[in-house]
């Protein structure tokens, strides 16, 4: 920290400490200082490089254990306070060495491979695979209605994301039920396996994985995502020939739960250390690609936001805590464990902000609250304008902090330009190269500004 | 066009035709219909694919002639009206087969190649190249002050874009003078060549070209951009060793001007056909990469915006005209010719909107007007909110339409998320793959909505 910056900030700090509600110009000065440091040093992408260097981070994997230790050590090295791990047991699903799907002997095309990836939670096929007729459906409801007609068949869920939905997270939400619960519903009707059209915006031959859930007592069947090109081919052959048989081979397995941890660190508040503003993201990812956008980017946002505040010597009234949650992708065990941890005794969570929408240019924040609270946040819009992150809208705060929201904590989500996110999400294309360093850094600056304002001024009313 | 859509639009059209100033809800309905069609059909990226398929489009090149014919034919096929070419003579600068730069015999590194690209307008070196000592400067002013100390040397302009400037176009504007006029200033002081740090935000080994201007009577010297890694290496060797010699070889040449054309088409206004709302972009590009973002994306915006309006059966009160300008990159001959063309007699240009900031997600519009006019545009913000394109700010309207602005026309620029633009700008990385189809389409929808509102309602006051 340069002496000049230090002087500016001691001044700012004094102003914040004494003035109560802040004038917009002070908030803008704070924002400008954070943004300048962020963009000049451009460290978020360096942090992300280190996180993805361990390999994909599926819960319970050795790579994920390495990521826990790496980020803990990084936080110690950066001088954060109270750096520690909070243990949590996580599921351990393992992709097998074999993932194969073939359209078998179509009249017109012969035998054609389909690009697939097992869904997390999928069962294995019998050794050597299974071959069965395919029944295409557009929805879980349609699968339910077909009932016994699915017996002995492979159910193929093929409803695309709505392309006219600009908010791609909403389009994702409108399609993902097929993946999450489709295979279990198909299993109930006696299906031997399920294929699901990849939930993606990119029309290529890359399949996108994700969780599929079989509840306790439900029959577990093999379930895989098929690429969009594969899904369209399957649909065309079905339309042309009436029946299609697919050979499917998956060797995945579910092992016993293993120990893991949430990674926690903070800048302790100068006046009300027990009042917490939480910055959250999830450290685990899928086992394809690098989990660079999902959610390596969010972890980089959290660490970089704390780094910026720490190095600028900003110690707000309340504590700003970073939490890298474990197991968001297939169980949310970390999210559920956090509020119940012994460390929470005597703590009050004033607000929690999650970054889990990728490392794209920030657009603003979603706020899980009524419209009058959302309007109150708009008072701070000027501080976020230069980043283009000055939109405050009602909406979800993110999966990792939703247990906190249910306990009454105000939750916010960092909102970003989302047109590209589902091109790469849960696929082998979710790699560092798909993340732009400047865009990532802008998100970190937005997180830092929001955390500081909340920790210093409290929730605006 | 579906019958349903047609009914909606006949209704909308009637409303627009009779109601004068529109209620926000009607503007939002219009916007929603345009956006739905745009996102469902996703044609902008198909249009761009065709444009870049001819190869890079440097003014006067055979590829550019092909692009003129291709886009003219495309506009005919899409049913646009009054499709025609407006002739313009353009410069013809040709990159040579040889582009080479070497640090010669550094004490520590020996002889090391530098990644360079000739600047458009550069002179050639003597056959076999030239070798001279390098003098590093940070600004044109510094070069001027050094004066005679540059004689016989290679002047190396090495001031980076300001990384803390979030609006990368401003950062570009703060550095590009070195490239545009640096070589000529160096030549005045007797330099034998100039190297310029690439004006880019991406720290890699790819050089970024662009125009350098030698005015009439000025001595033309060889001038090349060097990659950021190359520029940093050169700086380090200079700092460590005090003197560095570079061998430079460029075989470029300037031929005589050749005929080319602006490509023009329109949807003729139903009530005031002689009042024009212009949608502009430039068809030429640099001769490296594909000119996909610069400005193939803008051309795709213009054509797709017209296509959307045309196919929705929207014929506004005034004419909406698309113009693909020729030669923005190294002469602006198309921009200067357009207002003077014989076709302009009796025409009034109400407004002109340019897209020349890449095919990224739209953020809003810059308006070349006083703040009260900018505020008046904000009345339409709701129509652009779903696209995230509802920011109206004072600012430039784009190079191609600036002659119209000087003649009194209100000009607007499509503003987009700009963090990545200068990563690829004027380089071999400006290729189709760097453009996201959804983001491009959102920009086209924003252009279509703005053009229609202006053509139907006039400039808001």
Coordinates of N, CA and C in Angstrom, one line a residue, chain A residues 71-145:
Chain A
X71 N -6.5 -23.1 -0.8 CA -7.2 -21.8 -0.6 C -7.0 -21.4 0.9
X72 N -7.0 -22.4 1.8 CA -6.8 -22.1 3.2 C -5.4 -21.4 3.3
X73 N -4.4 -22.0 2.7 CA -3.0 -21.4 2.8 C -3.0 -20.1 2.1
X74 N -3.7 -19.9 1.0 CA -3.7 -18.6 0.3 C -4.2 -17.5 1.2
X75 N -5.3 -17.9 1.9 CA -5.9 -16.9 2.9 C -5.0 -16.6 4.0
X76 N -4.3 -17.5 4.5 CA -3.3 -17.3 5.5 C -2.2 -16.3 5.0
X77 N -1.7 -16.7 3.8 CA -0.6 -15.8 3.2 C -1.1 -14.4 2.9
X78 N -2.4 -14.2 2.6 CA -2.9 -12.9 2.3 C -3.1 -12.1 3.6
X79 N -2.9 -12.8 4.8 CA -3.1 -12.0 6.0 C -4.5 -11.9 6.5
X80 N -5.4 -12.8 6.0 CA -6.8 -12.7 6.5 C -6.8 -13.2 7.9
X81 N -7.9 -12.9 8.7 CA -8.0 -13.3 10.1 C -8.8 -14.5 10.3
X82 N -8.5 -15.2 11.4 CA -9.3 -16.4 11.8 C -9.5 -17.4 10.6
X83 N -8.5 -17.7 9.9 CA -8.6 -18.6 8.8 C -8.7 -20.0 9.3
X84 N -9.7 -20.7 8.9 CA -9.9 -22.1 9.5 C -10.8 -22.9 8.6
X85 N -10.8 -24.2 8.8 CA -11.7 -25.1 8.1 C -12.8 -25.5 9.0
X86 N -14.0 -25.6 8.4 CA -15.1 -26.2 9.2 C -15.6 -27.5 8.5
X87 N -15.3 -28.6 9.3 CA -15.5 -29.9 8.7 C -16.9 -30.2 8.2
X88 N -17.1 -31.0 7.2 CA -18.4 -31.4 6.7 C -18.2 -32.7 5.9
X89 N -19.0 -33.7 6.1 CA -19.0 -34.9 5.4 C -19.7 -34.7 4.0
X90 N -19.1 -35.2 3.0 CA -19.7 -35.0 1.6 C -19.9 -36.3 0.9
X91 N -20.8 -36.4 0.0 CA -21.0 -37.6 -0.8 C -19.8 -37.8 -1.8
X92 N -19.6 -39.0 -2.2 CA -18.5 -39.3 -3.1 C -19.0 -40.2 -4.2
X93 N -19.4 -39.5 -5.3 CA -19.8 -40.1 -6.5 C -18.6 -40.1 -7.5
X94 N -18.4 -41.2 -8.1 CA -17.2 -41.3 -9.0 C -17.6 -41.8 -10.4
X95 N -17.2 -41.0 -11.4 CA -17.4 -41.3 -12.8 C -16.6 -42.5 -13.1
X96 N -17.1 -43.4 -13.9 CA -16.3 -44.6 -14.3 C -15.4 -44.4 -15.5
X97 N -14.6 -45.4 -15.8 CA -13.7 -45.2 -16.9 C -14.4 -45.4 -18.2
X98 N -15.6 -45.9 -18.2 CA -16.3 -46.1 -19.5 C -17.6 -45.2 -19.5
X99 N -17.7 -44.4 -20.6 CA -18.9 -43.7 -20.9 C -19.2 -43.8 -22.4
X100 N -20.2 -44.6 -22.7 CA -20.4 -44.9 -24.1 C -21.9 -44.9 -24.4
X101 N -22.3 -44.3 -25.5 CA -23.7 -44.4 -26.0 C -23.7 -44.5 -27.5
X102 N -24.4 -45.4 -28.1 CA -24.5 -45.6 -29.5 C -26.0 -45.7 -29.9
X103 N -26.4 -45.0 -31.0 CA -27.6 -45.4 -31.7 C -27.3 -46.7 -32.4
X104 N -28.1 -47.7 -32.1 CA -27.7 -49.1 -32.6 C -28.5 -49.4 -33.9
X105 N -27.8 -49.5 -35.0 CA -28.3 -50.0 -36.2 C -29.6 -49.2 -36.7
X106 N -29.5 -47.9 -36.8 CA -30.6 -47.2 -37.5 C -30.7 -47.6 -38.9
X107 N -31.9 -47.6 -39.5 CA -32.1 -48.1 -40.9 C -31.3 -47.2 -41.8
X108 N -31.3 -45.9 -41.5 CA -30.6 -45.0 -42.5 C -29.2 -44.7 -42.1
X109 N -28.8 -44.7 -40.8 CA -27.5 -44.3 -40.4 C -26.6 -45.4 -39.9
X110 N -27.2 -46.5 -39.7 CA -26.4 -47.6 -39.1 C -26.1 -47.3 -37.6
X111 N -24.9 -47.6 -37.1 CA -24.6 -47.4 -35.7 C -23.8 -46.1 -35.5
X112 N -24.3 -45.2 -34.7 CA -23.8 -43.9 -34.6 C -23.5 -43.6 -33.1
X113 N -22.3 -43.1 -32.8 CA -22.0 -42.8 -31.4 C -22.7 -41.4 -31.0
X114 N -23.1 -41.3 -29.7 CA -23.7 -40.1 -29.2 C -22.7 -39.6 -28.1
X115 N -22.5 -38.3 -28.1 CA -21.6 -37.7 -27.1 C -22.4 -37.6 -25.8
X116 N -22.0 -38.3 -24.7 CA -22.7 -38.3 -23.5 C -21.8 -38.0 -22.3
X117 N -22.3 -37.7 -21.1 CA -21.6 -37.7 -19.9 C -22.5 -38.1 -18.8
X118 N -22.1 -39.0 -17.9 CA -22.9 -39.5 -16.8 C -23.4 -38.3 -16.0
X119 N -24.6 -38.3 -15.5 CA -25.0 -37.3 -14.5 C -24.6 -37.7 -13.1
X120 N -24.2 -36.7 -12.3 CA -23.8 -37.0 -11.0 C -24.9 -37.7 -10.2
X121 N -24.6 -38.9 -9.7 CA -25.7 -39.6 -8.9 C -26.2 -40.8 -9.8
X122 N -25.8 -40.8 -11.0 CA -26.2 -41.9 -11.9 C -25.8 -43.2 -11.4
X123 N -26.6 -44.3 -11.7 CA -26.1 -45.6 -11.4 C -25.3 -46.1 -12.6
X124 N -24.7 -47.3 -12.4 CA -24.0 -47.9 -13.5 C -24.9 -48.8 -14.3
X125 N -24.5 -49.1 -15.6 CA -25.2 -50.1 -16.4 C -24.6 -51.5 -15.9
X126 N -25.3 -52.6 -16.3 CA -24.6 -53.9 -16.1 C -23.3 -53.9 -16.9
X127 N -22.4 -54.7 -16.5 CA -21.1 -54.7 -17.2 C -21.4 -55.1 -18.7
X128 N -20.7 -54.4 -19.6 CA -21.0 -54.6 -21.0 C -22.1 -53.7 -21.5
X129 N -22.8 -53.0 -20.6 CA -23.8 -52.1 -21.0 C -25.2 -52.7 -21.2
X130 N -26.1 -51.8 -21.6 CA -27.5 -52.3 -21.8 C -27.9 -51.7 -23.2
X131 N -28.9 -52.4 -23.8 CA -29.4 -51.9 -25.1 C -30.9 -51.9 -25.0
X132 N -31.5 -50.7 -25.3 CA -33.0 -50.7 -25.2 C -33.6 -49.6 -26.1
X133 N -34.8 -49.7 -26.3 CA -35.6 -48.8 -27.2 C -35.7 -47.4 -26.4
X134 N -35.7 -46.4 -27.2 CA -35.8 -45.0 -26.7 C -37.2 -44.5 -26.8
X135 N -37.7 -43.8 -25.7 CA -38.9 -43.1 -25.7 C -38.6 -41.7 -25.4
X136 N -39.0 -40.8 -26.3 CA -38.7 -39.4 -26.1 C -39.9 -38.7 -25.4
X137 N -39.5 -37.9 -24.4 CA -40.6 -37.0 -23.8 C -40.1 -35.6 -23.7
X138 N -41.0 -34.7 -23.4 CA -40.6 -33.3 -23.3 C -40.6 -32.8 -21.9
X139 N -41.2 -33.6 -21.0 CA -41.3 -33.1 -19.6 C -41.5 -34.3 -18.6
X140 N -41.3 -34.0 -17.4 CA -41.5 -35.0 -16.4 C -42.9 -35.4 -16.3
X141 N -43.8 -34.5 -16.5 CA -45.3 -34.8 -16.5 C -45.6 -35.8 -17.6
X142 N -45.0 -35.6 -18.8 CA -45.2 -36.5 -19.9 C -44.7 -37.9 -19.6
X143 N -43.6 -37.9 -18.9 CA -43.0 -39.2 -18.5 C -44.0 -39.9 -17.5
X144 N -44.5 -39.1 -16.6 CA -45.4 -39.7 -15.6 C -46.7 -40.2 -16.3
X145 N -47.2 -39.5 -17.2 CA -48.4 -39.9 -17.9 C -48.2 -41.2 -18.8

